[in-house]
PDB file of C-alpha atoms in Angstrom:
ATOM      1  CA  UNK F   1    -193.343-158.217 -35.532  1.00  0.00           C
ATOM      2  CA  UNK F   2    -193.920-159.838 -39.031  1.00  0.00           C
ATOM      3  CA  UNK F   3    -197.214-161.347 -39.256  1.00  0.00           C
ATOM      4  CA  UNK F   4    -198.232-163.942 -42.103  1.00  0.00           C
ATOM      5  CA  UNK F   5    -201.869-164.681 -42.627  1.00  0.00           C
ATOM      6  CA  UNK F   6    -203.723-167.636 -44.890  1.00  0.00           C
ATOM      7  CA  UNK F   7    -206.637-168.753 -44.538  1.00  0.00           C
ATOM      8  CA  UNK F   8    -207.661-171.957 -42.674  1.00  0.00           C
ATOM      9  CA  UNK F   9    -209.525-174.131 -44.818  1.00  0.00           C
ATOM     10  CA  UNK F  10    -210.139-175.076 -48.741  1.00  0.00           C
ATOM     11  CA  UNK F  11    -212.318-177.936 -50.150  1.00  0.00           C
ATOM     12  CA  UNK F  12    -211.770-178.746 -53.618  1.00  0.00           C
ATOM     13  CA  UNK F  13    -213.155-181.383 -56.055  1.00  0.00           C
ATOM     14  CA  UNK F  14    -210.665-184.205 -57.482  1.00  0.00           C
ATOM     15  CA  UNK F  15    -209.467-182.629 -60.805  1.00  0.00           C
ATOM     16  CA  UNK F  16    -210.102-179.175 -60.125  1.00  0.00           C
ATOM     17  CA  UNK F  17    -207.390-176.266 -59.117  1.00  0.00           C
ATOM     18  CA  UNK F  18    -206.857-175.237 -55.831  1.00  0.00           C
ATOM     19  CA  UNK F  19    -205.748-171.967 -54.525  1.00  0.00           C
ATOM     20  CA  UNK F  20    -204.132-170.956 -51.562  1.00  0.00           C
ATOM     21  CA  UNK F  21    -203.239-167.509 -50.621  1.00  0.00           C
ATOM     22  CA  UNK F  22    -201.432-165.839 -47.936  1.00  0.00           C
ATOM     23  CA  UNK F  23    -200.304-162.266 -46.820  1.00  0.00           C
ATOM     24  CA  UNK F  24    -197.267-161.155 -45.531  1.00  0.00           C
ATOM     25  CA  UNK F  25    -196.342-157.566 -43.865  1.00  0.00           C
ATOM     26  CA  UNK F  26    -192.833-156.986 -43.851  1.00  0.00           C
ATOM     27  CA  UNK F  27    -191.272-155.977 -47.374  1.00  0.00           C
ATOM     28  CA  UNK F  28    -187.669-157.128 -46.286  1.00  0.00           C
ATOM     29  CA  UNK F  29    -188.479-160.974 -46.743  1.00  0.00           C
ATOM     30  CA  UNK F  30    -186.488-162.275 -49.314  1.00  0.00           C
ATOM     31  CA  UNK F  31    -188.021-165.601 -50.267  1.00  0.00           C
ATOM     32  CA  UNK F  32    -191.305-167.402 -49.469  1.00  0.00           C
ATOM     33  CA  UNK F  33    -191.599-170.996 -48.783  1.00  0.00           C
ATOM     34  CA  UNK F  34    -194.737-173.305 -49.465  1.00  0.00           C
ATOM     35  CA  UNK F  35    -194.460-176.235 -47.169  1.00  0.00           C
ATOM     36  CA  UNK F  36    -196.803-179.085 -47.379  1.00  0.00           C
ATOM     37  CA  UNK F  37    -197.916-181.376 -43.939  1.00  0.00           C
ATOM     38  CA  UNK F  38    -199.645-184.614 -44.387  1.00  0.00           C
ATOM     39  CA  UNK F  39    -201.330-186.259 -41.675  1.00  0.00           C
ATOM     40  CA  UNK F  40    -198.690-187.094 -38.782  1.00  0.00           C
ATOM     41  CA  UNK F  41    -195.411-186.235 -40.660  1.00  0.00           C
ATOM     42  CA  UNK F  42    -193.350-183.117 -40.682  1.00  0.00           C
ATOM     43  CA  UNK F  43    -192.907-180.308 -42.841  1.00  0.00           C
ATOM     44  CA  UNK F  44    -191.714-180.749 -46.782  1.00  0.00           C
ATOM     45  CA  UNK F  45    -191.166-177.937 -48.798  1.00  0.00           C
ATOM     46  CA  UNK F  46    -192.775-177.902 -51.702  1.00  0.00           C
ATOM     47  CA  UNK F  47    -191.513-175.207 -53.652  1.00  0.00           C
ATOM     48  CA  UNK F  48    -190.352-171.592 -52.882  1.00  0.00           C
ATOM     49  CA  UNK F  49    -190.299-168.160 -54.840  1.00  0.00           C
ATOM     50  CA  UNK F  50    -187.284-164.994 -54.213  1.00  0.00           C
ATOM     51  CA  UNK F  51    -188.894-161.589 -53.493  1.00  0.00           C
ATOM     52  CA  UNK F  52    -187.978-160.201 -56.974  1.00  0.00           C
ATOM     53  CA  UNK F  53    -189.784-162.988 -58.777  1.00  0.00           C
ATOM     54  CA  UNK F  54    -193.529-162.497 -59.898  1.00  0.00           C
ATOM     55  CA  UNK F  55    -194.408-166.042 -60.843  1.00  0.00           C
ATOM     56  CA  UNK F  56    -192.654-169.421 -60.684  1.00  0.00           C
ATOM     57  CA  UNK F  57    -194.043-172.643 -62.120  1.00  0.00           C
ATOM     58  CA  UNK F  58    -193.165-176.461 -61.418  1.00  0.00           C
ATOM     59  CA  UNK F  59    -195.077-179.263 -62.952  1.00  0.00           C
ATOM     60  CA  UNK F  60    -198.180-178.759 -61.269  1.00  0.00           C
ATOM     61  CA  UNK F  61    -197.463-175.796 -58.857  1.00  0.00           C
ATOM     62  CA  UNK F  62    -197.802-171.954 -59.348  1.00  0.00           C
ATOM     63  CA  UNK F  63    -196.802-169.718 -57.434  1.00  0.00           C
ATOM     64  CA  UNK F  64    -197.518-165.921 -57.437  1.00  0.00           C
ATOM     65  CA  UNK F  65    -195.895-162.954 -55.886  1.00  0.00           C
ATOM     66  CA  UNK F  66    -197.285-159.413 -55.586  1.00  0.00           C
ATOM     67  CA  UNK F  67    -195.052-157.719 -53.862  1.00  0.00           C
ATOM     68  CA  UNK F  68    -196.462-154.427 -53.727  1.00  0.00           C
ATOM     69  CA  UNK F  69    -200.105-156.104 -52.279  1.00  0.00           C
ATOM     70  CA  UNK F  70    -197.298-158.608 -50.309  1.00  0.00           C
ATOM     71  CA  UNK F  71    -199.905-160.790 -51.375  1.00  0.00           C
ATOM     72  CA  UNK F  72    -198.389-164.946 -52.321  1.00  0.00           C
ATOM     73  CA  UNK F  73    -200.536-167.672 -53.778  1.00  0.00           C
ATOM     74  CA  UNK F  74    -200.318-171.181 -54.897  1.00  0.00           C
ATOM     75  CA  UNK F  75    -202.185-172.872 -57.493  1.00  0.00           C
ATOM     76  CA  UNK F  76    -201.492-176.503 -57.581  1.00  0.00           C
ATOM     77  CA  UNK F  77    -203.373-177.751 -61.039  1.00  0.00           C
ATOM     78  CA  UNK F  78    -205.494-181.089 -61.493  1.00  0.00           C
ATOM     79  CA  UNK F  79    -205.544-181.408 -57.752  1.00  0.00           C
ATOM     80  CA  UNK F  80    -205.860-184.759 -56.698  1.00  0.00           C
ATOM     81  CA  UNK F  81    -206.733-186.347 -53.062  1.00  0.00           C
ATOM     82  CA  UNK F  82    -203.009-187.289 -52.513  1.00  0.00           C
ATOM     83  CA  UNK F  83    -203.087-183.134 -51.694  1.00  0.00           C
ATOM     84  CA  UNK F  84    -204.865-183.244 -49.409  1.00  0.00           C
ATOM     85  CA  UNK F  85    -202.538-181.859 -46.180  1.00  0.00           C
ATOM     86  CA  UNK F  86    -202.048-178.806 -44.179  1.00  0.00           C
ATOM     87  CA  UNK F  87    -200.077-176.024 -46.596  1.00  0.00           C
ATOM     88  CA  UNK F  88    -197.777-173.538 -44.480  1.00  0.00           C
ATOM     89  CA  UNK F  89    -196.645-170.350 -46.132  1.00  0.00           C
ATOM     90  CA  UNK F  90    -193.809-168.930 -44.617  1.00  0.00           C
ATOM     91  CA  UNK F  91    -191.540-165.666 -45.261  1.00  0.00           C
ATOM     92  CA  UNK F  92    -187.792-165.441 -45.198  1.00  0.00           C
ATOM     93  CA  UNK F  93    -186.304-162.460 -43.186  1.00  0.00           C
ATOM     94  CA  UNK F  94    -182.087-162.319 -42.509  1.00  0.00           C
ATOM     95  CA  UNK F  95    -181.479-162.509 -38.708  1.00  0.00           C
ATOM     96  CA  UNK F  96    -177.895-161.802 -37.369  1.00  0.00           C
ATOM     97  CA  UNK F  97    -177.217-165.647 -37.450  1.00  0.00           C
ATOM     98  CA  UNK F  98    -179.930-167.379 -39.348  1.00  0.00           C
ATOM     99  CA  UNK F  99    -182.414-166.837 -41.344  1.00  0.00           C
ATOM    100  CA  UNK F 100    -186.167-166.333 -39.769  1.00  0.00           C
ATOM    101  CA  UNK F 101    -189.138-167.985 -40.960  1.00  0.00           C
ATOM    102  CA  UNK F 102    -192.343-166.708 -39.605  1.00  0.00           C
ATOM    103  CA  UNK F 103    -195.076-169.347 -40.547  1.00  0.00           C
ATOM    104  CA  UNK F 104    -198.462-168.508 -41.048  1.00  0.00           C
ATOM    105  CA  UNK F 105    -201.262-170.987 -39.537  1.00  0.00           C
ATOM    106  CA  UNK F 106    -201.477-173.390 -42.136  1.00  0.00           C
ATOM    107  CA  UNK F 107    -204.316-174.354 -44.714  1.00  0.00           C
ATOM    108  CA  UNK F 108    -205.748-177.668 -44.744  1.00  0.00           C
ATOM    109  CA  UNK F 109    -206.890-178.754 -48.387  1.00  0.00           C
ATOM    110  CA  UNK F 110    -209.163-181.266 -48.269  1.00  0.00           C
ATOM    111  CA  UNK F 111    -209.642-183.159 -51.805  1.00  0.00           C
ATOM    112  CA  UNK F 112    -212.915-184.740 -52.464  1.00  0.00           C
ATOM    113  CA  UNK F 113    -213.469-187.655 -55.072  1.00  0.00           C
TER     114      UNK F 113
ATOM    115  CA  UNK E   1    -179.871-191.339 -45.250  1.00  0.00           C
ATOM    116  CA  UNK E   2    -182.265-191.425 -42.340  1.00  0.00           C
ATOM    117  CA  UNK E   3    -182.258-187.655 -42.732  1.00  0.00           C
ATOM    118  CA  UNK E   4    -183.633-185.727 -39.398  1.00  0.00           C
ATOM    119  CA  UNK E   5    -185.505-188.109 -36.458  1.00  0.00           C
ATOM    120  CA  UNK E   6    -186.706-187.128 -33.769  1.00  0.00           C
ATOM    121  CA  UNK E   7    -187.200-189.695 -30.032  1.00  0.00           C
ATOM    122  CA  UNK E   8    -189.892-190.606 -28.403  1.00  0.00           C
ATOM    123  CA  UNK E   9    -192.829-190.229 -30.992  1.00  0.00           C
ATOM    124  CA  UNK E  10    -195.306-189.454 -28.181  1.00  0.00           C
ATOM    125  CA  UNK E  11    -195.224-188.749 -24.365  1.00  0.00           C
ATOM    126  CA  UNK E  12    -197.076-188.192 -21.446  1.00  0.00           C
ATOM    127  CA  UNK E  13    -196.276-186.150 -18.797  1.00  0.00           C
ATOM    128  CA  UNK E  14    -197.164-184.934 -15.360  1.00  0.00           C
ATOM    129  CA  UNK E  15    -197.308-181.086 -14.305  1.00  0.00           C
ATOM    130  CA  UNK E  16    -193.959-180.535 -12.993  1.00  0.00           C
ATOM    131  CA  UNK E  17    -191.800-183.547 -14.609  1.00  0.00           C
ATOM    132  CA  UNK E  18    -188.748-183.197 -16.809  1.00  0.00           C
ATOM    133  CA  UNK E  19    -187.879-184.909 -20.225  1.00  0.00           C
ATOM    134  CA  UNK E  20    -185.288-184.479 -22.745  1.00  0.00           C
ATOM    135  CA  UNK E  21    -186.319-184.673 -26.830  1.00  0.00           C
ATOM    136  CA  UNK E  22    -183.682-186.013 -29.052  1.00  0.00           C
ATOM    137  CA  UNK E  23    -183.425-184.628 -32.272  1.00  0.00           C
ATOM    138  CA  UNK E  24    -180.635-186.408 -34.926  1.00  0.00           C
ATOM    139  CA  UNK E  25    -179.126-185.581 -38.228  1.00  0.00           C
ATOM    140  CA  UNK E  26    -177.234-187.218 -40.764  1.00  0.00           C
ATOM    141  CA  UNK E  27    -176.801-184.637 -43.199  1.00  0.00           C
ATOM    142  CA  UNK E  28    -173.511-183.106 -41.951  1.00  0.00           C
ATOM    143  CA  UNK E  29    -176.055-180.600 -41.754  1.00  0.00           C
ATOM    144  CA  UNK E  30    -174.621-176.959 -39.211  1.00  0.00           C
ATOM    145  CA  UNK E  31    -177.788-175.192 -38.351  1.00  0.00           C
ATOM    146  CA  UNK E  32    -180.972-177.101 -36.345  1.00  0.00           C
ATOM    147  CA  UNK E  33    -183.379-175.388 -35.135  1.00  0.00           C
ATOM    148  CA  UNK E  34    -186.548-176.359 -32.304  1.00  0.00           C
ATOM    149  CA  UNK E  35    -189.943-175.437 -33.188  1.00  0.00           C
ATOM    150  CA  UNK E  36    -193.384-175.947 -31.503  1.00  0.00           C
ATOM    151  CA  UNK E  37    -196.659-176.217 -33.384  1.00  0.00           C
ATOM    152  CA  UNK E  38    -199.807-175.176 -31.555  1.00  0.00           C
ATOM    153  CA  UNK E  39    -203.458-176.065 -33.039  1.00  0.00           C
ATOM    154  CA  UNK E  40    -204.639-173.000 -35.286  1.00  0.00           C
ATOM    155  CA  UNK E  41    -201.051-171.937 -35.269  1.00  0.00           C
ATOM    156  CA  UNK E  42    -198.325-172.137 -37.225  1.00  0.00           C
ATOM    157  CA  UNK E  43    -194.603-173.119 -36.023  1.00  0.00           C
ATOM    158  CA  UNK E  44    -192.308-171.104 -33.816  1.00  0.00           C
ATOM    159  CA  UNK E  45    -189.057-171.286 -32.961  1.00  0.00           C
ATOM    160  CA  UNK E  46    -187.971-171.960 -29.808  1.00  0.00           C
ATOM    161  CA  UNK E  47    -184.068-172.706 -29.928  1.00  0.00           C
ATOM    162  CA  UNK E  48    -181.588-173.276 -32.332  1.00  0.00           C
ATOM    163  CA  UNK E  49    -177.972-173.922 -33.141  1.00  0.00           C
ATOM    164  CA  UNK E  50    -175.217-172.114 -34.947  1.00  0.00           C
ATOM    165  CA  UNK E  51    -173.101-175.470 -34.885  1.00  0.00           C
ATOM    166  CA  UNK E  52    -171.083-177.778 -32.196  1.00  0.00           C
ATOM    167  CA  UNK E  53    -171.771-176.160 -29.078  1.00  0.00           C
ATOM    168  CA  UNK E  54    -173.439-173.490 -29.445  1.00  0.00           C
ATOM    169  CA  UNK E  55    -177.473-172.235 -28.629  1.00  0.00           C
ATOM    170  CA  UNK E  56    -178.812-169.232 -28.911  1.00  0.00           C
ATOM    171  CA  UNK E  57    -183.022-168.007 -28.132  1.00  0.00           C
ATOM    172  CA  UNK E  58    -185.526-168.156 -30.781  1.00  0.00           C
ATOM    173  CA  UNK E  59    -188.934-166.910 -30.050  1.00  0.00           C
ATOM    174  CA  UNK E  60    -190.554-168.889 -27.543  1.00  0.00           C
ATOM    175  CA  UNK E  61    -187.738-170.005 -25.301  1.00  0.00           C
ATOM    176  CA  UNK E  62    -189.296-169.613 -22.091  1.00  0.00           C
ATOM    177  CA  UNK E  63    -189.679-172.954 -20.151  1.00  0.00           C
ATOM    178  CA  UNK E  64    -186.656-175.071 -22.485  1.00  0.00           C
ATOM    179  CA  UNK E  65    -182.944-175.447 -22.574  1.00  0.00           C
ATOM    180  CA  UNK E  66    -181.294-177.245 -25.450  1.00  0.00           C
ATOM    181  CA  UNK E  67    -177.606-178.436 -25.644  1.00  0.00           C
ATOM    182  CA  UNK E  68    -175.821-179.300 -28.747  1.00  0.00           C
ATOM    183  CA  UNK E  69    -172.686-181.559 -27.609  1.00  0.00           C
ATOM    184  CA  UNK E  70    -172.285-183.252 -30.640  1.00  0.00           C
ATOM    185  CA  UNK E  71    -173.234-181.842 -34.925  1.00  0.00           C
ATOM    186  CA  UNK E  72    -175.627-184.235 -35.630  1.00  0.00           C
ATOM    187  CA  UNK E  73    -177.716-183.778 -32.043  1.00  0.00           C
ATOM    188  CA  UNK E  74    -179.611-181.247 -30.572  1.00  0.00           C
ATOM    189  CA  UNK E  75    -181.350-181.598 -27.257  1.00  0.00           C
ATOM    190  CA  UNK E  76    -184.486-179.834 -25.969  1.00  0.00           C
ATOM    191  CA  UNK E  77    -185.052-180.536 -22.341  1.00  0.00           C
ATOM    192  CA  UNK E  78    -187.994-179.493 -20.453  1.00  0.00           C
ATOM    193  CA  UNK E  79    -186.970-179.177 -16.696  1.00  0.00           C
ATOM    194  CA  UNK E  80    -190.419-178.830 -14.981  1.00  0.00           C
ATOM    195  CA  UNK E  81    -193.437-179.422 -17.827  1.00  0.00           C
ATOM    196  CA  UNK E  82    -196.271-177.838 -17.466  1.00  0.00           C
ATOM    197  CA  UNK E  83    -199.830-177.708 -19.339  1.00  0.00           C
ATOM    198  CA  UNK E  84    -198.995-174.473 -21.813  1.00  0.00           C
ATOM    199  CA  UNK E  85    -196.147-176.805 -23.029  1.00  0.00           C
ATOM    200  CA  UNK E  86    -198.750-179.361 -24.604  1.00  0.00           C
ATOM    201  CA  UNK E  87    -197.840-179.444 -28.321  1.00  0.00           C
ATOM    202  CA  UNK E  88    -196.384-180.867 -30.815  1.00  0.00           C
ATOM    203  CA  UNK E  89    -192.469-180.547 -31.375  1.00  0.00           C
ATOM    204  CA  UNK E  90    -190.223-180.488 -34.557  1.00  0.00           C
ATOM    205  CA  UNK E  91    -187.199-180.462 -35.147  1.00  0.00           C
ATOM    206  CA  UNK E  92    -185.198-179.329 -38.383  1.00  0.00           C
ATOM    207  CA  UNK E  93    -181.669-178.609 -39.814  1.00  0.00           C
ATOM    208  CA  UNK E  94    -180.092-177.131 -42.496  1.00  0.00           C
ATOM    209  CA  UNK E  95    -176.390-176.090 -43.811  1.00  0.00           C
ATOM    210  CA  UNK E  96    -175.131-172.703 -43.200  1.00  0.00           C
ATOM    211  CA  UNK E  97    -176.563-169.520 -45.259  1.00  0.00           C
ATOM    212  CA  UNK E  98    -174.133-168.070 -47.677  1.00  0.00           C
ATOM    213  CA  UNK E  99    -173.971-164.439 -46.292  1.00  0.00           C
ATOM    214  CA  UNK E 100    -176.254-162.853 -49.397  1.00  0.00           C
ATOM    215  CA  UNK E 101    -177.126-166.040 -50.555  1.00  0.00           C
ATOM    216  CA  UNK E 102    -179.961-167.873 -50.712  1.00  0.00           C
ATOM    217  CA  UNK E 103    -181.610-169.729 -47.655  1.00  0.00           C
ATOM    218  CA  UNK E 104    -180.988-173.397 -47.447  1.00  0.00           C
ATOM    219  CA  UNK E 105    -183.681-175.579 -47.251  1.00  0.00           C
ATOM    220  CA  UNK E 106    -184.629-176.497 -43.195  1.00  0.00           C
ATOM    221  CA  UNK E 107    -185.359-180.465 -43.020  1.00  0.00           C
ATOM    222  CA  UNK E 108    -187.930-181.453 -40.702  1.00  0.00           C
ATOM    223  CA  UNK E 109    -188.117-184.446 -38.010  1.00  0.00           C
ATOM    224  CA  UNK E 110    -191.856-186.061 -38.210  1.00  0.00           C
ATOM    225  CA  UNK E 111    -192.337-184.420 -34.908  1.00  0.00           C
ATOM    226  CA  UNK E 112    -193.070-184.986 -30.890  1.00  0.00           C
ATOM    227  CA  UNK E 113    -196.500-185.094 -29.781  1.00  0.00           C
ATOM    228  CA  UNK E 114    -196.226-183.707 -25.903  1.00  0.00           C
ATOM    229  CA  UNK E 115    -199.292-183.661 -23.404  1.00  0.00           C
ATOM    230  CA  UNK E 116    -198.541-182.205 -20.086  1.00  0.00           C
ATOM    231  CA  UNK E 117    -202.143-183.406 -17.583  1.00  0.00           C
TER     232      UNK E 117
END
């Protein structure tokens, strides 16, 4: 079955850029979601990129696609200790009825001062 | 709007009790959906819901049964809990996909903490 992979933690400085990257195997998703967790709350996406896209860029959030490496990342610029939270990448496939996301483990950013 | 809420917040059980997990929407919203969240993992689907009265298996459906009487609820019920069902439960909703449109965005609940002893 499709399989998405991040890795599990990042530690970042107030002010710098964080990047968070996650892998994907199937080729038929058709969008991928970042979804942000802060402590004791549910998911919120944060922003979300179609398969044919390479980049897209909002305020302080990029996000890159390579499709052929099925390789996504997000930048999130100037990071500052209110990002700190658990980041979910996720992968959109078409199901009969709905649409599947397959979530990968998480990252939790921790933002130092 | 309240959006999507989710009752109790937290709960205890014993090995072999039952409980039911309210899930509520105000968005007019078709789909919801039942997910778990593990530690180290991330969320899977257990149930979800086409619309009024209807269910159908996600991917972990084992050990749950959900009903969906009314749009804005969707039940999952746990008829005898046991330790593997420790986690922490969300629920979400969103409209209905546009056959070769784009996905709507799924709304999450803040989530059920469950222990099982």
């Amino acid at each position: 079955g499709e399989d998405v992979e991040q890795s599990l933690f990042l530690s970042v400085r107030e002010g710098d850029s964080s990047v968070i990257n996650c892998t994907y195997t199937d080729s038929s998703s058709t969008y991928l979601y970042w979804y942000k967790q802060e402590p004791g709350a549910g998911l919120q996406l944060l922003t979300y990129i179609f398969s044919n896209m390479d980049m897209k860029q909002d305020q302080r959030l990029t996000v890159l696609l390579n499709k052929k490496d099925k390789h996504l990342s997000l930048r999130i610029a100037d990071t500052q200790t209110g990002d700190s939270a658990i980041y979910f990448c996720a992968d959109v496939l078409p199901e009969f009825l709905y649409d599947k996301l397959t979530f990968g483990k998480g990252t939790l950013l921790t933002v130092n001062p | 709007n309240a959006g999507v809420t989710q009752t109790p917040k937290f709960r205890v059980l014993k090995t072999g009790q039952s409980m039911t997990l309210l899930c509520a929407q105000d968005m007019n919203h078709e789909y919801m959906y039942w997910y778990r969240q593990d530690p180290g993992m991330g969320l899977r689907l257990i149930h979800y819901s086409v619309g009024e009265g209807t269910t159908a298996k996600g991917e972990v459906p084992d050990g749950y049964n959900v009903s969906r009487l009314k749009k804005q609820n969707f039940l999952l019920g746990l008829e005898s809990a046991a330790p593997s069902q420790t986690s922490v439960y969300f629920c979400a909703s969103s409209y209905l996909p546009l056959a070769g449109g784009p996905p709507y965005e799924q709304y999450f609940g803040p989530g059920t903490r469950l222990t099982v002893t």
